[in-house]
Short mmCIF file of C-alpha atoms in Angstrom, two decimals:
data_model
loop_
_atom_site.label_atom_id
_atom_site.label_comp_id
_atom_site.label_asym_id
_atom_site.label_seq_id
_atom_site.Cartn_x
_atom_site.Cartn_y
_atom_site.Cartn_z
CA MET A 17 27.32 50.87 -59.49
CA ASN A 18 29.27 52.40 -56.62
CA ILE A 19 26.86 53.12 -53.74
CA ILE A 20 27.98 56.79 -53.76
CA ASP A 21 26.94 57.11 -57.43
CA GLU A 22 23.52 55.73 -56.56
CA LEU A 23 23.14 58.10 -53.60
CA LYS A 24 24.02 61.06 -55.80
CA TRP A 25 21.46 60.02 -58.42
CA ARG A 26 18.87 59.81 -55.69
CA GLY A 27 19.78 63.28 -54.42
CA ALA A 28 20.93 61.95 -51.07
CA VAL A 29 24.41 63.44 -50.72
CA ASN A 30 25.03 66.86 -49.20
CA GLN A 31 28.61 67.00 -47.86
CA GLN A 32 31.48 64.51 -47.53
CA THR A 33 34.66 64.89 -45.49
CA ASP A 34 36.74 63.19 -48.21
CA GLU A 35 34.74 62.49 -51.35
CA GLU A 36 37.52 60.79 -53.30
CA GLY A 37 38.68 58.66 -50.36
CA LEU A 38 35.18 57.45 -49.45
CA TYR A 39 34.32 56.64 -53.07
CA LYS A 40 37.43 54.49 -53.37
CA LEU A 41 36.87 52.81 -50.00
CA VAL A 42 33.28 51.65 -50.61
CA GLY A 43 34.20 50.58 -54.14
CA GLU A 44 36.94 48.26 -52.87
CA LYS A 45 35.37 46.55 -49.86
CA SER A 46 32.39 46.24 -47.54
CA ILE A 47 32.59 48.68 -44.66
CA SER A 48 30.86 49.28 -41.35
CA LEU A 49 29.05 52.60 -41.00
CA TYR A 50 26.85 54.15 -38.37
CA CYS A 51 24.05 56.58 -37.76
CA GLY A 52 22.73 57.57 -34.36
CA ILE A 53 19.37 58.52 -32.93
CA ASP A 54 18.67 59.85 -29.44
CA PRO A 55 15.71 58.27 -27.59
CA THR A 56 13.91 61.55 -26.95
CA GLY A 57 10.60 59.87 -27.82
CA ASP A 58 9.18 56.36 -27.97
CA SER A 59 8.79 56.39 -31.76
CA MET A 60 10.57 57.69 -34.81
CA HIS A 61 8.71 59.92 -37.26
CA ILE A 62 9.36 60.13 -40.98
CA GLY A 63 11.90 62.91 -40.49
CA HIS A 64 14.02 60.42 -38.54
CA LEU A 65 13.60 57.93 -41.37
CA ILE A 66 15.67 60.03 -43.78
CA PRO A 67 19.23 59.00 -42.76
CA PHE A 68 18.17 55.43 -42.03
CA MET A 69 16.99 55.03 -45.62
CA ILE A 70 20.60 55.66 -46.59
CA MET A 71 21.79 53.12 -44.04
CA LYS A 72 19.39 50.58 -45.53
CA ARG A 73 20.80 51.24 -49.02
CA PHE A 74 24.30 50.56 -47.73
CA GLN A 75 23.02 47.36 -46.14
CA LEU A 76 21.46 46.19 -49.42
CA ALA A 77 24.75 46.99 -51.18
CA GLY A 78 26.60 44.60 -48.89
CA HIS A 79 27.85 46.97 -46.20
CA HIS A 80 27.32 46.64 -42.45
CA PRO A 81 25.10 49.19 -40.66
CA VAL A 82 25.61 49.96 -36.99
CA ILE A 83 22.65 51.71 -35.38
CA LEU A 84 23.56 53.79 -32.34
CA ILE A 85 20.82 54.44 -29.81
CA GLY A 86 21.88 57.48 -27.80
CA GLY A 87 21.00 56.38 -24.30
CA GLY A 88 23.83 58.58 -23.03
CA THR A 89 23.55 61.59 -25.33
CA GLY A 90 19.76 61.39 -25.21
CA SER A 91 19.86 61.99 -21.47
CA ILE A 92 21.39 65.47 -21.97
CA GLY A 93 19.94 66.65 -25.29
CA ASP A 94 21.20 67.67 -28.71
CA PRO A 95 21.07 71.45 -29.35
CA SER A 96 20.54 70.92 -33.08
CA GLY A 97 17.57 72.61 -34.73
CA ARG A 98 16.08 74.24 -31.64
CA LYS A 99 16.15 77.68 -30.08
CA SER A 100 15.84 76.62 -26.46
CA GLU A 101 17.09 73.98 -24.06
CA ARG A 102 15.63 70.52 -24.32
CA VAL A 103 13.64 69.39 -21.27
CA LEU A 104 15.62 66.59 -19.62
CA GLN A 105 13.91 63.22 -19.29
CA SER A 106 14.30 60.72 -16.49
CA MET A 107 16.71 57.86 -17.14
CA GLU A 108 13.75 55.46 -16.88
CA GLN A 109 11.97 57.29 -19.71
CA VAL A 110 15.14 57.37 -21.81
CA GLN A 111 15.55 53.62 -21.34
CA HIS A 112 11.91 52.97 -22.27
CA ASN A 113 12.25 55.08 -25.40
CA ALA A 114 15.47 53.29 -26.33
CA GLU A 115 13.76 49.89 -26.17
CA CYS A 116 10.92 51.14 -28.38
CA LEU A 117 13.36 52.48 -30.98
CA LYS A 118 15.25 49.20 -30.99
CA GLU A 119 12.08 47.35 -32.01
CA GLN A 120 11.42 49.84 -34.82
CA MET A 121 14.97 49.41 -36.10
CA LYS A 122 14.47 45.64 -36.23
CA ASN A 123 11.43 46.20 -38.43
CA LEU A 124 13.48 48.31 -40.84
CA PHE A 125 16.73 46.36 -40.90
CA GLY A 126 15.66 42.81 -40.07
CA GLU A 127 16.83 40.60 -37.25
CA ASP A 128 20.26 39.98 -38.80
CA GLY A 129 22.74 41.89 -40.95
CA PHE A 130 23.15 44.91 -38.70
CA ARG A 131 24.41 45.76 -35.24
CA MET A 132 22.73 47.88 -32.58
CA VAL A 133 24.66 49.65 -29.80
CA ASN A 134 23.84 52.11 -27.02
CA ASN A 135 26.32 54.87 -26.21
CA TYR A 136 25.25 54.81 -22.56
CA ASP A 137 27.39 51.67 -22.30
CA TRP A 138 30.62 53.68 -22.67
CA LEU A 139 29.70 57.29 -21.91
CA SER A 140 28.39 56.34 -18.47
CA LYS A 141 31.79 54.86 -17.60
CA ILE A 142 33.83 58.02 -18.33
CA SER A 143 34.63 60.03 -15.18
CA LEU A 144 34.54 63.82 -15.23
CA LEU A 145 38.31 64.02 -14.92
CA ASP A 146 38.86 61.50 -17.71
CA PHE A 147 36.42 63.41 -19.90
CA LEU A 148 38.30 66.67 -19.39
CA ARG A 149 41.81 65.21 -19.65
CA ASP A 150 41.31 62.68 -22.47
CA TYR A 151 38.80 64.54 -24.62
CA GLY A 152 38.07 68.10 -23.51
CA LYS A 153 41.72 69.03 -23.97
CA LEU A 154 41.49 68.15 -27.67
CA PHE A 155 38.59 70.48 -28.50
CA ASN A 156 39.14 74.17 -29.18
CA ILE A 157 36.38 76.40 -27.79
CA ASN A 158 36.63 78.85 -30.70
CA THR A 159 36.12 76.04 -33.19
CA MET A 160 33.19 74.64 -31.22
CA LEU A 161 31.52 78.05 -31.06
CA ALA A 162 31.77 78.39 -34.83
CA LYS A 163 29.78 75.19 -35.46
CA ASP A 164 26.38 76.02 -36.92
CA ILE A 165 24.43 74.10 -34.30
CA VAL A 166 26.09 76.14 -31.54
CA ALA A 167 26.37 79.49 -33.33
CA SER A 168 22.60 79.47 -33.97
CA ARG A 169 22.03 79.35 -30.20
CA LEU A 170 24.48 81.99 -29.00
CA ASP A 171 21.94 84.83 -29.09
CA THR A 172 19.40 82.97 -26.96
CA GLY A 173 21.93 81.07 -24.89
CA ILE A 174 23.11 77.50 -24.59
CA SER A 175 23.99 75.49 -21.49
CA PHE A 176 27.35 73.82 -20.98
CA THR A 177 25.46 70.51 -21.05
CA GLU A 178 24.22 70.93 -24.60
CA PHE A 179 27.44 72.66 -25.64
CA SER A 180 29.28 69.46 -24.65
CA TYR A 181 27.09 67.29 -26.86
CA GLN A 182 29.42 67.52 -29.85
CA ILE A 183 32.29 66.12 -27.79
CA LEU A 184 30.19 63.14 -26.73
CA GLN A 185 29.19 62.40 -30.32
CA SER A 186 32.84 62.54 -31.30
CA ILE A 187 33.63 59.99 -28.59
CA ASP A 188 30.95 57.75 -30.12
CA PHE A 189 32.72 57.71 -33.49
CA LYS A 190 36.04 56.89 -31.81
CA MET A 191 34.51 54.05 -29.78
CA LEU A 192 32.82 52.56 -32.83
CA TYR A 193 35.95 52.89 -34.94
CA ASP A 194 38.09 51.23 -32.27
CA ASN A 195 35.68 48.41 -31.37
CA TYR A 196 33.62 47.73 -34.48
CA ASP A 197 35.82 49.02 -37.31
CA VAL A 198 33.24 51.69 -38.20
CA GLN A 199 34.73 53.99 -40.84
CA LEU A 200 31.77 56.13 -41.88
CA GLN A 201 29.27 58.25 -39.98
CA ILE A 202 26.05 59.37 -41.66
CA GLY A 203 23.72 62.13 -40.52
CA GLY A 204 21.47 64.99 -41.54
CA ALA A 205 22.88 68.26 -42.83
CA ASP A 206 22.63 69.75 -39.32
CA GLN A 207 25.03 67.08 -38.03
CA TRP A 208 27.99 68.20 -40.17
CA GLY A 209 29.78 69.90 -37.29
CA ASN A 210 29.37 66.91 -34.98
CA ILE A 211 30.54 64.49 -37.67
CA THR A 212 33.64 66.47 -38.61
CA ASN A 213 34.52 66.71 -34.91
CA GLY A 214 34.48 62.92 -34.73
CA VAL A 215 36.75 62.57 -37.75
CA GLU A 216 39.11 65.14 -36.26
CA LEU A 217 39.17 63.39 -32.87
CA LEU A 218 40.24 60.13 -34.54
CA ARG A 219 42.98 61.97 -36.41
CA LYS A 220 44.29 63.63 -33.24
CA THR A 221 44.18 60.58 -30.98
CA GLU A 222 45.15 57.80 -33.37
CA GLY A 223 46.43 59.41 -36.55
CA VAL A 224 43.47 57.92 -38.40
CA SER A 225 43.05 58.90 -42.06
CA ASP A 226 40.40 56.34 -43.10
CA ALA A 227 37.40 57.67 -41.15
CA TYR A 228 34.76 59.55 -43.13
CA GLY A 229 31.59 61.55 -42.76
CA LEU A 230 28.63 62.01 -45.10
CA THR A 231 25.59 64.21 -44.61
CA ILE A 232 22.22 64.23 -46.30
CA PRO A 233 20.52 67.34 -47.74
CA LEU A 234 17.75 69.05 -45.82
CA MET A 235 14.51 67.68 -47.22
CA LEU A 236 12.21 70.47 -48.42
CA LYS A 237 8.94 70.31 -50.32
CA ALA A 238 8.45 72.09 -53.64
CA ASP A 239 6.74 74.98 -51.85
CA GLY A 240 9.82 75.50 -49.67
CA THR A 241 8.34 74.15 -46.43
CA LYS A 242 9.92 71.43 -44.33
CA PHE A 243 9.13 67.86 -45.32
CA GLY A 244 7.28 65.60 -42.91
CA LYS A 245 4.84 67.93 -41.16
CA THR A 246 1.06 67.72 -41.59
CA ALA A 247 -1.93 69.55 -40.17
CA GLY A 248 -2.31 66.66 -37.73
CA GLY A 249 1.30 66.87 -36.58
CA ALA A 250 4.18 64.46 -37.10
CA VAL A 251 3.80 61.30 -39.17
CA TRP A 252 4.97 58.56 -36.81
CA LEU A 253 6.31 55.10 -37.58
CA ASP A 254 4.43 53.67 -34.58
CA PRO A 255 1.06 52.43 -35.94
CA LYS A 256 -0.60 53.40 -32.65
CA LYS A 257 0.34 57.04 -33.23
CA THR A 258 -0.12 57.12 -37.03
CA SER A 259 -2.19 54.28 -38.43
CA PRO A 260 -1.02 52.46 -41.59
CA TYR A 261 -3.94 54.13 -43.41
CA GLU A 262 -2.86 57.61 -42.30
CA PHE A 263 0.73 56.77 -43.17
CA TYR A 264 -0.30 55.54 -46.63
CA GLN A 265 -2.41 58.62 -47.26
CA PHE A 266 0.44 60.95 -46.33
CA TRP A 267 2.52 59.54 -49.18
CA PHE A 268 -0.38 59.21 -51.61
CA ASN A 269 -1.23 62.90 -51.18
CA GLN A 270 2.20 64.21 -52.17
CA ASP A 271 2.47 66.98 -54.76
CA ASP A 272 3.30 66.04 -58.36
CA ARG A 273 6.34 68.32 -58.05
CA ASP A 274 7.72 66.24 -55.15
CA VAL A 275 6.73 62.68 -55.90
CA VAL A 276 9.67 61.72 -58.14
CA LYS A 277 12.14 63.10 -55.59
CA TYR A 278 10.49 61.03 -52.88
CA LEU A 279 10.44 57.91 -55.07
CA LYS A 280 14.20 58.26 -55.47
CA TYR A 281 14.75 58.85 -51.81
CA PHE A 282 12.23 56.70 -49.95
CA THR A 283 11.85 53.64 -52.18
CA PHE A 284 14.15 50.92 -53.45
CA LEU A 285 12.75 51.01 -56.97
CA SER A 286 15.29 50.90 -59.79
CA MET A 287 16.31 53.86 -61.90
CA GLU A 288 14.29 52.46 -64.81
CA GLU A 289 11.14 52.03 -62.72
CA ILE A 290 11.36 55.55 -61.36
CA GLU A 291 12.01 57.05 -64.79
CA ASP A 292 8.89 55.30 -66.10
CA LEU A 293 6.86 56.75 -63.23
CA GLU A 294 8.36 60.18 -63.91
CA LYS A 295 7.01 60.00 -67.48
CA GLU A 296 3.65 58.95 -66.08
CA VAL A 297 3.56 62.04 -63.85
CA ALA A 298 4.35 64.27 -66.82
CA GLU A 299 1.82 62.70 -69.18
CA HIS A 300 -1.01 61.57 -66.89
CA PRO A 301 -0.74 63.28 -63.50
CA GLU A 302 -4.45 62.73 -62.91
CA HIS A 303 -3.85 58.97 -62.58
CA ARG A 304 -1.58 59.50 -59.55
CA ASN A 305 0.19 56.22 -60.26
CA ALA A 306 3.50 57.57 -58.98
CA GLN A 307 1.91 58.63 -55.69
CA ARG A 308 0.19 55.26 -55.35
CA LYS A 309 3.45 53.41 -55.92
CA LEU A 310 5.25 55.68 -53.44
CA ALA A 311 2.59 55.04 -50.81
CA GLU A 312 2.72 51.27 -51.39
CA GLU A 313 6.50 51.02 -51.21
CA VAL A 314 7.07 53.15 -48.11
CA THR A 315 4.10 51.67 -46.22
CA ARG A 316 5.34 48.16 -46.96
CA PHE A 317 8.86 49.07 -45.84
CA VAL A 318 7.70 50.50 -42.50
CA HIS A 319 4.59 48.42 -41.73
CA GLY A 320 5.13 45.25 -43.77
CA ASP A 321 2.70 43.52 -46.12
CA GLU A 322 0.08 43.29 -43.38
CA GLY A 323 0.16 47.04 -42.72
CA LEU A 324 -0.05 47.81 -46.43
CA ALA A 325 -3.03 45.46 -46.83
CA GLN A 326 -4.79 47.23 -43.95
CA ALA A 327 -4.09 50.66 -45.44
CA GLU A 328 -5.42 49.60 -48.83
CA LYS A 329 -8.49 47.99 -47.24
CA VAL A 330 -9.38 51.18 -45.37
CA THR A 331 -8.66 53.34 -48.43
CA GLN A 332 -11.01 51.26 -50.58
CA ALA A 333 -13.70 51.20 -47.89
CA LEU A 334 -13.67 54.98 -47.54
CA PHE A 335 -13.67 55.50 -51.29
CA SER A 336 -16.70 53.25 -51.76
CA GLY A 337 -18.41 54.28 -48.54
CA ASN A 338 -18.73 50.65 -47.44
CA ILE A 339 -17.16 50.94 -44.01
CA GLN A 340 -19.33 48.38 -42.26
CA GLU A 341 -16.58 45.75 -42.05
CA LEU A 342 -13.82 47.99 -40.76
CA THR A 343 -12.53 47.14 -37.30
CA GLY A 344 -12.60 49.57 -34.41
CA ASP A 345 -8.85 50.16 -34.69
CA GLU A 346 -9.12 50.76 -38.43
CA ILE A 347 -11.94 53.25 -37.92
CA GLU A 348 -10.12 55.08 -35.16
CA GLY A 349 -6.96 55.27 -37.26
CA ALA A 350 -8.81 56.39 -40.38
CA PHE A 351 -10.81 59.13 -38.67
CA ARG A 352 -8.30 60.28 -36.03
CA ASN A 353 -7.99 63.75 -37.57
CA THR A 354 -11.37 63.89 -39.27
CA LYS A 355 -13.59 66.84 -38.45
CA GLY A 356 -16.69 66.10 -36.44
CA GLY A 357 -18.25 67.13 -33.15
CA GLU A 358 -20.01 65.09 -30.53
CA VAL A 359 -23.47 64.13 -29.35
CA ALA A 360 -24.70 63.62 -25.83
CA LYS A 361 -25.95 60.08 -26.36
CA ALA A 362 -26.88 57.41 -28.86
CA PRO A 363 -29.22 56.21 -30.27
CA ILE A 364 -30.24 59.68 -31.38
CA ASN A 365 -32.47 61.09 -34.09
CA ILE A 366 -30.45 61.56 -37.28
CA VAL A 367 -31.48 65.19 -37.80
CA GLU A 368 -30.67 66.10 -34.22
CA ALA A 369 -27.31 64.33 -34.43
CA LEU A 370 -26.29 66.13 -37.63
CA VAL A 371 -27.06 69.54 -36.16
CA GLU A 372 -25.73 68.85 -32.66
CA ALA A 373 -22.40 67.60 -34.04
CA GLY A 374 -22.05 70.48 -36.49
CA VAL A 375 -22.37 68.41 -39.67
CA GLU A 376 -25.35 70.55 -40.70
CA LYS A 377 -26.03 74.18 -39.85
CA SER A 378 -29.78 73.80 -39.47
CA LYS A 379 -32.47 71.15 -39.07
CA ARG A 380 -33.99 72.26 -42.38
CA GLN A 381 -30.74 71.57 -44.24
CA ALA A 382 -30.30 68.29 -42.36
CA ARG A 383 -33.77 67.06 -43.33
CA GLU A 384 -33.17 68.07 -46.96
CA ASP A 385 -29.83 66.22 -47.20
CA VAL A 386 -31.21 63.11 -45.51
CA THR A 387 -34.28 63.04 -47.75
CA ASN A 388 -32.14 63.49 -50.88
CA GLY A 389 -29.93 60.51 -49.94
CA ALA A 390 -26.81 62.59 -49.31
CA ILE A 391 -26.18 61.11 -45.86
CA ARG A 392 -24.68 57.72 -45.02
CA VAL A 393 -24.42 56.54 -41.43
CA ASN A 394 -21.77 53.93 -40.63
CA GLY A 395 -21.71 53.00 -44.32
CA GLU A 396 -25.48 52.74 -44.79
CA GLN A 397 -27.57 55.30 -46.65
CA VAL A 398 -30.33 56.77 -44.47
CA LYS A 399 -33.24 58.68 -46.08
CA ASP A 400 -35.69 58.65 -43.17
CA THR A 401 -35.60 61.87 -41.12
CA GLU A 402 -37.17 60.02 -38.19
CA ALA A 403 -34.42 57.39 -38.06
CA GLU A 404 -32.54 56.76 -34.82
CA ILE A 405 -28.80 56.28 -35.37
CA SER A 406 -26.18 54.62 -33.19
CA ALA A 407 -22.41 54.29 -33.03
CA HIS A 408 -20.64 52.09 -35.54
CA PRO A 409 -21.00 48.57 -34.06
CA ASN A 410 -17.21 47.99 -34.11
CA THR A 411 -16.31 51.09 -32.07
CA ASN A 412 -17.69 50.00 -28.68
CA GLY A 413 -20.23 52.79 -28.77
CA LYS A 414 -17.62 55.52 -29.27
CA PHE A 415 -18.15 56.92 -32.77
CA ILE A 416 -20.86 57.52 -35.35
CA ILE A 417 -19.35 57.81 -38.82
CA ILE A 418 -21.19 60.14 -41.17
CA LYS A 419 -20.53 60.52 -44.88
CA LYS A 420 -22.06 63.60 -46.49
CA GLY A 421 -22.01 63.70 -50.26
CA LYS A 422 -19.25 61.94 -52.18
CA LYS A 423 -16.19 62.73 -50.06
CA ASN A 424 -16.94 64.44 -46.76
CA TYR A 425 -16.60 62.23 -43.68
CA PHE A 426 -17.38 63.20 -40.10
CA SER A 427 -16.47 61.21 -37.01
CA ILE A 428 -18.99 62.04 -34.27
CA ALA A 429 -17.97 61.15 -30.74
CA VAL A 430 -20.66 59.78 -28.44
CA LYS A 431 -20.32 61.12 -24.89
CA GLU A 432 -22.05 58.19 -23.21
#
């Protein structure tokens, strides 16, 4: 199957600069293609993952991904998707972020089979006069103003710095085409203007007709909201920011209306496997087998077999209530966004702790729930209202983990 046919089946194609030409090109030979990411943070989140899933599919189909870390463009800021100017970071912070992103890319693409470049290496060498003479002269201001990413900012204002971003991204495509034979640029739907500028720059400077652009649809949930946001904030690829358990749960908790779309987009399962899971969703949605498979596949892709095993271990421990063997890191990751107050010290009487931390509204209700066996402390059922409770032994005295009833967990912080 031509890779473009597969991408269309998976719902991953939005716009192409030359649909017929690109289809023929990738059907005849292996090509080099690129996607860029600016190091505005020290970790990608799952929104960033979207175009790189497409890059991975090209890699598996025998093509050659080039990952561009925007050390140069990241130092000035992309205007896309925002209503105000980006706060500029120091070059030291940009460099630190770039190194972190490089390590994450290695996890996704492996040590071999792809190339990584940093546009700081060439953008930093272009003088102001060379920039204006060699590139600025080729860009029409009226055309630049009409680009969606710029037009959306005209009412609130945009600096010349961010306005110039699209020229720099165009230079990237030219540099990669000239030096690494890169013929295709991939990006999100909001990058269409930047991508077409790059194709046009190659045409104007070198008469190139075999450079292409492809964008990916904006990912929306069935309820119309933007994919990737949760009550706790972004879902990060860095396990220190979003634990493998939290990452797994994000995917497992997807709506039945979205899960098949995400299976197509975020997994490497075959058409037959996904169609079988689609039938499962229609006939037995209560089993949540499609969500479980989605969570397994994406967690393994991002965190490896070890990360998936940890996520499944924590999931099973929380389901059963047997959390005694969880490590401190696993507990902190599992309960990072769990409701729960704090207590002044520990050990502390169980009734006092439940009321002080807000688990129970009154001492009477606390005594009743403890006596009835509805309270578990650090995985152990406690029915004695006079019991003194302490932090989970694996948390260095930081947290008491309370389970009330069948599902409700509370992470109580110990002040001292």
